[in-house]
mmCIF file of N, CA and C in Angstrom:
data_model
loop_
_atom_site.group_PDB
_atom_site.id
_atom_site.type_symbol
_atom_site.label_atom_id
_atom_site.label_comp_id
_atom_site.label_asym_id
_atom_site.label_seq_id
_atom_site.Cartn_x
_atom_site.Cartn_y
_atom_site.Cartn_z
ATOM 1 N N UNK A 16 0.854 -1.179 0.000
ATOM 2 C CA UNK A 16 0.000 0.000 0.000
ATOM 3 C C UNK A 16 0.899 1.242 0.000
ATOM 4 N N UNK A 17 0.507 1.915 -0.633
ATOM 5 C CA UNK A 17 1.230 3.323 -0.733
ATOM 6 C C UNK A 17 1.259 4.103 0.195
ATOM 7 N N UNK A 18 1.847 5.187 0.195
ATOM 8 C CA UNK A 18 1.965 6.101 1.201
ATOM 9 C C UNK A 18 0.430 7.088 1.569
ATOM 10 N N UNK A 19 0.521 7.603 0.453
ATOM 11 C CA UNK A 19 -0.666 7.823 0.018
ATOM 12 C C UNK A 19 -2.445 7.531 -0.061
ATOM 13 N N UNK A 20 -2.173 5.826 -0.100
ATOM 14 C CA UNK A 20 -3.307 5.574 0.566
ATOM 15 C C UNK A 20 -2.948 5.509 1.472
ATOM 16 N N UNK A 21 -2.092 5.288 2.306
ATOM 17 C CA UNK A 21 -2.307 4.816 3.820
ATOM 18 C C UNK A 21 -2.714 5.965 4.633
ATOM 19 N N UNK A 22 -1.850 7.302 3.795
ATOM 20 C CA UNK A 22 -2.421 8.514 4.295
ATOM 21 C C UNK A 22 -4.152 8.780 4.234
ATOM 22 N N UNK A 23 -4.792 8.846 2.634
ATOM 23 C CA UNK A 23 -5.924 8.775 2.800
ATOM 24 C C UNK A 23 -6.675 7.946 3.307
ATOM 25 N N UNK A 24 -6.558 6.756 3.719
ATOM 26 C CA UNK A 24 -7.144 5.733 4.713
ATOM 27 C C UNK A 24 -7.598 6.413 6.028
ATOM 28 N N UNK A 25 -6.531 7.223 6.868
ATOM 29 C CA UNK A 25 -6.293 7.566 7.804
ATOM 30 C C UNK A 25 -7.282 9.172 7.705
ATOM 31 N N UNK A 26 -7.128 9.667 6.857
ATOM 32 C CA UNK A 26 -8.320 10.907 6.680
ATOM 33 C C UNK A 26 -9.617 10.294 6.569
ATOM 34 N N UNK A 27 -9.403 9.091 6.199
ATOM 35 C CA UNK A 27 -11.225 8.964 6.052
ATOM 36 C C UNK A 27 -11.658 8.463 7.591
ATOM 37 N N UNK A 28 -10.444 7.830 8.209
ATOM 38 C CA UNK A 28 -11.029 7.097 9.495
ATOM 39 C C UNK A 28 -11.183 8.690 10.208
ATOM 40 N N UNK A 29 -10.593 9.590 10.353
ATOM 41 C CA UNK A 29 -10.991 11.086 11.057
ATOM 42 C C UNK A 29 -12.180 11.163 10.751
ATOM 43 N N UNK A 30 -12.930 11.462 9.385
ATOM 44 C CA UNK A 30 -13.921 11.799 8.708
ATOM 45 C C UNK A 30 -14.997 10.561 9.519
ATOM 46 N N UNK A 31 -14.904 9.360 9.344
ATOM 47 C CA UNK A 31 -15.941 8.719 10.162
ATOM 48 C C UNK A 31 -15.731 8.822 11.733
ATOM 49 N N UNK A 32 -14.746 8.988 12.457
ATOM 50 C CA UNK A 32 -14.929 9.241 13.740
ATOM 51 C C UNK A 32 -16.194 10.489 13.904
ATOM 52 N N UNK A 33 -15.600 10.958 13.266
ATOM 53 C CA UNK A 33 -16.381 12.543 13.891
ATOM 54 C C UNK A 33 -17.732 12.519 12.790
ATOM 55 N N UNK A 34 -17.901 11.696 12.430
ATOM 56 C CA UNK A 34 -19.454 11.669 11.657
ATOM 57 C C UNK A 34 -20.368 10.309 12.893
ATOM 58 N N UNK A 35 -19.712 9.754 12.946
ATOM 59 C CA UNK A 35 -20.342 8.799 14.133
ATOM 60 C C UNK A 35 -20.070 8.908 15.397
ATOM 61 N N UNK A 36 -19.125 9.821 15.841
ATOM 62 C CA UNK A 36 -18.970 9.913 17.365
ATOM 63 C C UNK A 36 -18.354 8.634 17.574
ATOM 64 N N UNK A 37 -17.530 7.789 16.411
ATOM 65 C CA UNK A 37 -17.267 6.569 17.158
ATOM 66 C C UNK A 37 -16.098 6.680 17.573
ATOM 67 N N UNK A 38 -15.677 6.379 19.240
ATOM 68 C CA UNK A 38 -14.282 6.004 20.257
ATOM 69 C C UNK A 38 -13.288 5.458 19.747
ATOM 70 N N UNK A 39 -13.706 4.498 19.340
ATOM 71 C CA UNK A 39 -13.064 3.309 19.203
ATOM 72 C C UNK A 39 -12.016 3.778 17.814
ATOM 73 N N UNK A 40 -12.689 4.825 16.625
ATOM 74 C CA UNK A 40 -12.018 5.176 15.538
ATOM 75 C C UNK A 40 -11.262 6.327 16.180
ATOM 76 N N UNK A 41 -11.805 7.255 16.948
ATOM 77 C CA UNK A 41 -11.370 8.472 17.495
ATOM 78 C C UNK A 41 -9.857 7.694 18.016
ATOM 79 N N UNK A 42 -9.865 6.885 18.691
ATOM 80 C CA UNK A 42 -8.776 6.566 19.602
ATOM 81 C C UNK A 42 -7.254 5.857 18.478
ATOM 82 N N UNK A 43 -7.849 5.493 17.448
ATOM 83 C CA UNK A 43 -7.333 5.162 16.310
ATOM 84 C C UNK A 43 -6.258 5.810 15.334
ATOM 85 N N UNK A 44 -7.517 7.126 15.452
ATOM 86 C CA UNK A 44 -6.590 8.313 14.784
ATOM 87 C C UNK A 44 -5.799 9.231 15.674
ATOM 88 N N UNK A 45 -6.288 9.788 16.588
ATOM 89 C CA UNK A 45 -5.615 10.855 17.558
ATOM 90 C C UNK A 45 -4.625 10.190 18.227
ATOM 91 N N UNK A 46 -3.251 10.488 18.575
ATOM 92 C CA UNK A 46 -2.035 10.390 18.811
ATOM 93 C C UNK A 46 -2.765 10.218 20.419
ATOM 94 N N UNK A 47 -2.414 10.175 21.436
ATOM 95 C CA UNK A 47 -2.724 9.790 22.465
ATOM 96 C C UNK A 47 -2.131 11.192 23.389
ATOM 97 N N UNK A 48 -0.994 11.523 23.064
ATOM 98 C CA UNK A 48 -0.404 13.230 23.683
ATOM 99 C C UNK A 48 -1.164 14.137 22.627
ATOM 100 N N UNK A 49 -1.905 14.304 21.323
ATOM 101 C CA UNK A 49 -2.106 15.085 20.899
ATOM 102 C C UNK A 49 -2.918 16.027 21.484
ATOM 103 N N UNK A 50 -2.817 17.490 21.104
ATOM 104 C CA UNK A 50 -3.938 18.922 21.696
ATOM 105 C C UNK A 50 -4.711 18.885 20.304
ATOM 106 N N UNK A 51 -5.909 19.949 20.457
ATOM 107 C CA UNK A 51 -6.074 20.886 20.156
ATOM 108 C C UNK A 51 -6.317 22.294 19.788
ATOM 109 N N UNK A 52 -6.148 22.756 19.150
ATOM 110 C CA UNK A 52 -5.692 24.959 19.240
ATOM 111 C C UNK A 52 -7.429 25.325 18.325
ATOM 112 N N UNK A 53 -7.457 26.401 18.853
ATOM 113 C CA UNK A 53 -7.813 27.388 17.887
ATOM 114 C C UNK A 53 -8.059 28.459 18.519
ATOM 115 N N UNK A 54 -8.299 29.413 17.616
ATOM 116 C CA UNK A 54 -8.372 30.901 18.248
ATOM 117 C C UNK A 54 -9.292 32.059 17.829
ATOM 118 N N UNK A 55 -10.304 31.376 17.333
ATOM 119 C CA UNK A 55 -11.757 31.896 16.976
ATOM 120 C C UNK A 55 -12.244 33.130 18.038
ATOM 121 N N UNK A 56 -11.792 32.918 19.328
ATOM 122 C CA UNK A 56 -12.527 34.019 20.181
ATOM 123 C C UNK A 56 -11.782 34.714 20.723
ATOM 124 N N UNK A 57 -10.326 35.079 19.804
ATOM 125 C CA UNK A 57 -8.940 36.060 20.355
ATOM 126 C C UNK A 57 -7.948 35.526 21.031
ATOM 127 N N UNK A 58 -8.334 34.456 21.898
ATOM 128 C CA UNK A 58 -7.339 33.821 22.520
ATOM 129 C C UNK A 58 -7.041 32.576 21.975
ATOM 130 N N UNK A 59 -5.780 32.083 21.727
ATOM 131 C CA UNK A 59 -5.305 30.619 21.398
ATOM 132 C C UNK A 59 -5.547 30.268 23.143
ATOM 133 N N UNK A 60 -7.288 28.834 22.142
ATOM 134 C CA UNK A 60 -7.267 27.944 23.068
ATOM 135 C C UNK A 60 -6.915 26.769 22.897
ATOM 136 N N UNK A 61 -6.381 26.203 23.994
ATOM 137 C CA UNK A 61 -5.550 24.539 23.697
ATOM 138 C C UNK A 61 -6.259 23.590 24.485
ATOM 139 N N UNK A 62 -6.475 22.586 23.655
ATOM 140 C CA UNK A 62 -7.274 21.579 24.637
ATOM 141 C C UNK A 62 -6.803 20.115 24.697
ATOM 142 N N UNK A 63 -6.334 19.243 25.576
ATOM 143 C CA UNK A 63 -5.844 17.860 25.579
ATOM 144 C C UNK A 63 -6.826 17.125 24.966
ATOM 145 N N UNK A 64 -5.714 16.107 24.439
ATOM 146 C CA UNK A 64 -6.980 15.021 23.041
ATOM 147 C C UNK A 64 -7.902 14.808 24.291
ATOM 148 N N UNK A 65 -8.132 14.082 25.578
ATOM 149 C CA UNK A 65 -8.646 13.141 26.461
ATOM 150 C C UNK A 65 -10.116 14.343 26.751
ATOM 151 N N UNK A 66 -10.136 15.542 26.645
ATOM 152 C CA UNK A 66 -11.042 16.529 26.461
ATOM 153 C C UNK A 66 -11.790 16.934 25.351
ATOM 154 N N UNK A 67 -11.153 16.334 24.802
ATOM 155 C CA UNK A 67 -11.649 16.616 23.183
ATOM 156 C C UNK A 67 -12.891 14.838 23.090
ATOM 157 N N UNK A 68 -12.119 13.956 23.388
ATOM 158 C CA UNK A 68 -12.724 12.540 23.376
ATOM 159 C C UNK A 68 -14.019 12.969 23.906
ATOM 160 N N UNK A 69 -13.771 13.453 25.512
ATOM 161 C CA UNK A 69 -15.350 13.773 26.044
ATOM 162 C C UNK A 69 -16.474 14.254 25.400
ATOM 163 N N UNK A 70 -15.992 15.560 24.862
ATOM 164 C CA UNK A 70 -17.024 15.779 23.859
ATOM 165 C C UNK A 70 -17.378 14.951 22.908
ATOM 166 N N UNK A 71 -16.989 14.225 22.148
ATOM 167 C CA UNK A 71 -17.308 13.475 21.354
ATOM 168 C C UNK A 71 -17.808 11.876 21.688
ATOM 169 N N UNK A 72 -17.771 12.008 22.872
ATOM 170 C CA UNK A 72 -18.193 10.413 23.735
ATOM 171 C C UNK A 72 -20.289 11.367 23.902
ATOM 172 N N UNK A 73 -19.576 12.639 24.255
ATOM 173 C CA UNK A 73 -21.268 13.318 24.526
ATOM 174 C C UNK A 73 -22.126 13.546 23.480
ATOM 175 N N UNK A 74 -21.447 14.200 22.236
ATOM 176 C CA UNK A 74 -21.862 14.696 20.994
ATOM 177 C C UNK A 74 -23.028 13.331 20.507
ATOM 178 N N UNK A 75 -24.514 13.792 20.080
ATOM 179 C CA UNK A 75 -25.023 13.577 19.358
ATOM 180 C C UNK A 75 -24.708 13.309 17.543
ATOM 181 N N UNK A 76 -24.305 11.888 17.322
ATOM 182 C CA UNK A 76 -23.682 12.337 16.143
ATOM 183 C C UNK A 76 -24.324 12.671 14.927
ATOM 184 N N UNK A 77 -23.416 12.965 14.126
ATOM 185 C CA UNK A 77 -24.410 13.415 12.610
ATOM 186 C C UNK A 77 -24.900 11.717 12.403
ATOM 187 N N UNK A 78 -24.172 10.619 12.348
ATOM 188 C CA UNK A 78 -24.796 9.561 11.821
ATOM 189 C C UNK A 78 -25.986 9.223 11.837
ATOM 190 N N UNK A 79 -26.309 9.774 13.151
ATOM 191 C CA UNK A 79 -27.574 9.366 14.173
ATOM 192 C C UNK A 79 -29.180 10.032 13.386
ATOM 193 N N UNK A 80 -28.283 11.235 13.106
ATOM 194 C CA UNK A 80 -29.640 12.029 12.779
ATOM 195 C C UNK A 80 -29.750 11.835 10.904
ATOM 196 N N UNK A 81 -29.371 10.864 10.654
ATOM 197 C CA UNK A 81 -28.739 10.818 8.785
ATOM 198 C C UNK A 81 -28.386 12.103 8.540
ATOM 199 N N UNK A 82 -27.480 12.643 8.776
ATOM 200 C CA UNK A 82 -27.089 14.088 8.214
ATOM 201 C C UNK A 82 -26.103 13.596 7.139
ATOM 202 N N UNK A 83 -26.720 14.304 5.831
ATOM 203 C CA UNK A 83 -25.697 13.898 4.534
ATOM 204 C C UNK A 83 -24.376 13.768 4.799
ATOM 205 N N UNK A 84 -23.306 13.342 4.606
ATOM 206 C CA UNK A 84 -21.985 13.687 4.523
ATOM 207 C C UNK A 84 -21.086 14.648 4.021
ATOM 208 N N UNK A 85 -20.670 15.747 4.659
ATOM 209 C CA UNK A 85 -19.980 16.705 3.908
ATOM 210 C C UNK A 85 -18.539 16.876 4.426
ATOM 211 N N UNK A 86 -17.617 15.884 3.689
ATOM 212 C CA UNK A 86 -16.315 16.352 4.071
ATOM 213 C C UNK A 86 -15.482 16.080 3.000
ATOM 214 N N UNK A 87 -14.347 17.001 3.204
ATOM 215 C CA UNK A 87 -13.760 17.015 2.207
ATOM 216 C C UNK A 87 -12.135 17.377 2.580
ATOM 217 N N UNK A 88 -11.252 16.754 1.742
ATOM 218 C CA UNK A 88 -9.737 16.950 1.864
ATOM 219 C C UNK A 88 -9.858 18.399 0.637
ATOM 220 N N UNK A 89 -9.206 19.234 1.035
ATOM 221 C CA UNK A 89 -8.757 20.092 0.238
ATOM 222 C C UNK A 89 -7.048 20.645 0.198
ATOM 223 N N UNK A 90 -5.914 19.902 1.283
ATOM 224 C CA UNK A 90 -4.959 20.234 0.387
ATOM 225 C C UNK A 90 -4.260 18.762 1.271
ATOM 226 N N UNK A 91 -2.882 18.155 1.115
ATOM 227 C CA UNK A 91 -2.311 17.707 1.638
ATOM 228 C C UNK A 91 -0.353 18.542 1.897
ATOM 229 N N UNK A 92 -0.171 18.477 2.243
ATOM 230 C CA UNK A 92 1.043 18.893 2.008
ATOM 231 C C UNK A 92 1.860 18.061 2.936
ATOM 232 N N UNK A 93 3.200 17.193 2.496
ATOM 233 C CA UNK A 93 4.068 16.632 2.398
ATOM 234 C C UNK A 93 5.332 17.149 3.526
ATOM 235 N N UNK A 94 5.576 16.837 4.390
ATOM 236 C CA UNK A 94 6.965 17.092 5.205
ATOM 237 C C UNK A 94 8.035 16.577 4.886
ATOM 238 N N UNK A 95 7.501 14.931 4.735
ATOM 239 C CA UNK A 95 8.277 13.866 4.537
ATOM 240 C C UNK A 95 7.621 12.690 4.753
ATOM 241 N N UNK A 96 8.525 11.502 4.459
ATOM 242 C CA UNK A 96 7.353 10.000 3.850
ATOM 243 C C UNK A 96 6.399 10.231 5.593
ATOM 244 N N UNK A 97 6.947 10.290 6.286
ATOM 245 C CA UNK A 97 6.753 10.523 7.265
ATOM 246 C C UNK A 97 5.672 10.867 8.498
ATOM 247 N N UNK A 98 5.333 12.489 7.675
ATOM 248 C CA UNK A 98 4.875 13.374 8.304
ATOM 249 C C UNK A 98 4.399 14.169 7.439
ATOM 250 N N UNK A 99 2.844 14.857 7.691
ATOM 251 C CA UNK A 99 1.995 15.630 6.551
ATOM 252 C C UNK A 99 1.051 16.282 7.296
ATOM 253 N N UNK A 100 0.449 18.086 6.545
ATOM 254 C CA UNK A 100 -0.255 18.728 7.240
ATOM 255 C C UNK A 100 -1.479 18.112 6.431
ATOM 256 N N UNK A 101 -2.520 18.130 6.451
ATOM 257 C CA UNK A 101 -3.878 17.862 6.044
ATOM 258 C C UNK A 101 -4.600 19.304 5.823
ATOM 259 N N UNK A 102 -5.347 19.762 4.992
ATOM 260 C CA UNK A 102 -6.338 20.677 5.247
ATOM 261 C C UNK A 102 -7.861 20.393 4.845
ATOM 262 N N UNK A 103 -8.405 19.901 6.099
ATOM 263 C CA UNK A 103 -9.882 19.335 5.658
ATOM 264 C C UNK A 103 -11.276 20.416 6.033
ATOM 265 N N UNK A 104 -12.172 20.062 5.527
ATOM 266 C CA UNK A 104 -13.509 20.823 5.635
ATOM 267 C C UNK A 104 -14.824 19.878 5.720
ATOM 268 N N UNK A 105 -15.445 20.272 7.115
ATOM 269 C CA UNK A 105 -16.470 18.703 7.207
ATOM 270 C C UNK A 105 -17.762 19.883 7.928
ATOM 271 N N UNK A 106 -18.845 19.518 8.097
ATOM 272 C CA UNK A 106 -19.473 19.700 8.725
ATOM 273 C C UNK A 106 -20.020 18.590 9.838
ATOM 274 N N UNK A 107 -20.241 19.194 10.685
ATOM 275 C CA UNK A 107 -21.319 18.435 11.999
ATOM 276 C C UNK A 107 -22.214 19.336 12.198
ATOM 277 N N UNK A 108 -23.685 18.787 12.316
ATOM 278 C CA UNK A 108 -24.358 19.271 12.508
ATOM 279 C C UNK A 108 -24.714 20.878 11.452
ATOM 280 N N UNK A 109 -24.737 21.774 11.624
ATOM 281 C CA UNK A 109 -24.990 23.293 11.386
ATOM 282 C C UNK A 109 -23.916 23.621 11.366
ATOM 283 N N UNK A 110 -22.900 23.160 11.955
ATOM 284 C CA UNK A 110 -21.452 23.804 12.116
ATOM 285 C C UNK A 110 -20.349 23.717 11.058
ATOM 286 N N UNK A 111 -19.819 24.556 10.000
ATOM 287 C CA UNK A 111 -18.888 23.688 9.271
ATOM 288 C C UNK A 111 -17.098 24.269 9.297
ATOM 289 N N UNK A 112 -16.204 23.391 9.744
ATOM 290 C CA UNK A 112 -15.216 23.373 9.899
ATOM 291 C C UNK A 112 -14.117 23.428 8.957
ATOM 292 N N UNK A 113 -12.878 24.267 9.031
ATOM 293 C CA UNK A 113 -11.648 24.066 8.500
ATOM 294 C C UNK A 113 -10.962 23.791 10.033
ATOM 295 N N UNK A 114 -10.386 22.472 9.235
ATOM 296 C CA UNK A 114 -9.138 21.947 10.225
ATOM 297 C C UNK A 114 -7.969 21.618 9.717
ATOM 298 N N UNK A 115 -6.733 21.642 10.158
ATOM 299 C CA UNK A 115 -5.591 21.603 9.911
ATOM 300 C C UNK A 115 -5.018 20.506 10.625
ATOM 301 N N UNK A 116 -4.714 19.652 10.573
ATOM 302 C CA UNK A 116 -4.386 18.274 10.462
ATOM 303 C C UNK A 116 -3.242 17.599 11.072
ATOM 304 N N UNK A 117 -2.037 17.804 11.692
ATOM 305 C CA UNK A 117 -0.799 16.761 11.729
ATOM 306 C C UNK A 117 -0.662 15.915 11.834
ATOM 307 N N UNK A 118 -0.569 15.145 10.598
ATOM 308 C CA UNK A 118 -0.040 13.611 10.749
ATOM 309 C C UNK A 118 0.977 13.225 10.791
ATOM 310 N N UNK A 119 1.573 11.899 11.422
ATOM 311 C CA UNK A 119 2.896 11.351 11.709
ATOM 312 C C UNK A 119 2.790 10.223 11.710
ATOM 313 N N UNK A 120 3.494 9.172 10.620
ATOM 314 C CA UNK A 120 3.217 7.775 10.631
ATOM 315 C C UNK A 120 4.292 7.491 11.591
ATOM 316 N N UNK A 121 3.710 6.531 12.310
ATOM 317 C CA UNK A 121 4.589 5.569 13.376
ATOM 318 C C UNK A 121 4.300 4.325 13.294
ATOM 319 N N UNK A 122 5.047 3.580 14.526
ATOM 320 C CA UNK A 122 4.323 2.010 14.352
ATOM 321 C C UNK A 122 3.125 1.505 14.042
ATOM 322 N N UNK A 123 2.466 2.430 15.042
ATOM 323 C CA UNK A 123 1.065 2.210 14.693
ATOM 324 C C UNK A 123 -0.161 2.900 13.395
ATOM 325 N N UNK A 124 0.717 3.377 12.335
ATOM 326 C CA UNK A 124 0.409 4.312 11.321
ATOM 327 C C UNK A 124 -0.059 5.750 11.798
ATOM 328 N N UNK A 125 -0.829 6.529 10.736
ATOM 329 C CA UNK A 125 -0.544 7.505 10.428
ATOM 330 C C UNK A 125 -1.726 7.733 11.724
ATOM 331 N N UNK A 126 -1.069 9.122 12.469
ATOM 332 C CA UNK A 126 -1.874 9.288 13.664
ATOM 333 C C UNK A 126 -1.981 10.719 13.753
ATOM 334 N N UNK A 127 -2.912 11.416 13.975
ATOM 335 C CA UNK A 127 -3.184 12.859 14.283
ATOM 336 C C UNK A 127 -2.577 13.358 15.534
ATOM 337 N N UNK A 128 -1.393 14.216 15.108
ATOM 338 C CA UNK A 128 -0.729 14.799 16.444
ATOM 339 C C UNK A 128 -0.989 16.324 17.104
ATOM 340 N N UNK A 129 -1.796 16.846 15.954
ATOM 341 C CA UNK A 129 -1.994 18.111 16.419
ATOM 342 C C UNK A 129 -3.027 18.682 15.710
ATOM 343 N N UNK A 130 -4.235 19.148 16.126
ATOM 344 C CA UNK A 130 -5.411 19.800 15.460
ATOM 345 C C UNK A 130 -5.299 21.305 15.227
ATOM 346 N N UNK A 131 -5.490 21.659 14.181
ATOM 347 C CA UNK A 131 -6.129 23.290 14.719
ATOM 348 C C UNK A 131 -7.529 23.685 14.056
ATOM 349 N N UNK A 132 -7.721 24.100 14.639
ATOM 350 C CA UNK A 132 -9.589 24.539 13.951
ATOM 351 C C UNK A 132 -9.872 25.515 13.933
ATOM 352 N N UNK A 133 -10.986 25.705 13.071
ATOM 353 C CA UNK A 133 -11.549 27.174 13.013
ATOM 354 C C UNK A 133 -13.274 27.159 12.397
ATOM 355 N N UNK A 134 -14.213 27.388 12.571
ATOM 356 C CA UNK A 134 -15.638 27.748 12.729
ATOM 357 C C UNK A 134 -15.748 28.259 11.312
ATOM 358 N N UNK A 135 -15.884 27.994 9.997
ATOM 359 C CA UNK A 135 -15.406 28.490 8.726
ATOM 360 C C UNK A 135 -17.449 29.374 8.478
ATOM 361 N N UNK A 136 -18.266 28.309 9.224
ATOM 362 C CA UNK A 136 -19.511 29.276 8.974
ATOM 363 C C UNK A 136 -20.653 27.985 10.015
ATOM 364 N N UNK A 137 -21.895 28.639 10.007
ATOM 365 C CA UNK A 137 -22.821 27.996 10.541
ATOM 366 C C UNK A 137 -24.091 28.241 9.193
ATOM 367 N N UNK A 138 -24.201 27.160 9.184
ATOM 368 C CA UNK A 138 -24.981 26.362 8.296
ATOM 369 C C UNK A 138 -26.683 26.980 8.850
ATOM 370 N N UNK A 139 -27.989 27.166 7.807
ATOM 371 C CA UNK A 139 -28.881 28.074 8.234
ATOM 372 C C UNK A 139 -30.136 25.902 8.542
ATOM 373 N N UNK A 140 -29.516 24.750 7.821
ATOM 374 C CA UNK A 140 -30.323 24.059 8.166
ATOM 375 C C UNK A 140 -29.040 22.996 8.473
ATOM 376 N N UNK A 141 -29.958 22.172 9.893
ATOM 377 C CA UNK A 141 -28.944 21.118 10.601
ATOM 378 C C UNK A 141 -28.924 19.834 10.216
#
């Protein structure tokens, strides 16, 4: 398998975590030390993956309610065989997201080490 897929493999398992709220994928992809940033309300806020899980152990998911699927890779960029930023765009719910991505293949493949996000718009139907 290529690099490449193994990379896109690993974007799609993000893309179904967070469309199903499922743990078990969440825990799959996210690096286990990874944060996440963003700074939508002036301040860079940082949050530990294990805080981030909660919400998403709570979150009502889109699966639940059949909410179409809207996600999408829009850039990859390359560090090394290694290591790659992602730039994806998904919605949940009303909410639709740009996120920024760090991946790092290790033993256990390609794993999300660092999020950043940003609130790109709110959607007028959920």
């Amino acid at each position: 398998m290529s690099r490449d897929t193994e990379l896109l493999n690993a974007i799609q398992t993000y893309f179904d975590a967070l469309y199903a709220c499922d743990l078990s994928l969440f825990d799959q992809i996210f690096h286990p030390a990874s944060s996440l940033f963003d700074a939508d309300e002036g301040d860079i806020a940082v949050d530990p993956i294990a805080d981030y899980r909660q919400v998403i152990a709570k979150r009502e998911s889109p699966a639940s309610r059949s909410q179409a699927r809207e996600d999408e890779i829009i850039l990859i960029d390359w560090l090394s065989p290694t290591a790659a930023t992602v730039k994806v765009r998904l919605r949940i719910h009303a909410n639709v997201f740009i996120d920024h991505l760090c991946f790092v293949k290790g033993i256990d493949g390609w794993r999300i080490v660092a999020k950043l996000w940003h609130l790109e718009r709110v959607t007028t139907t959920a």
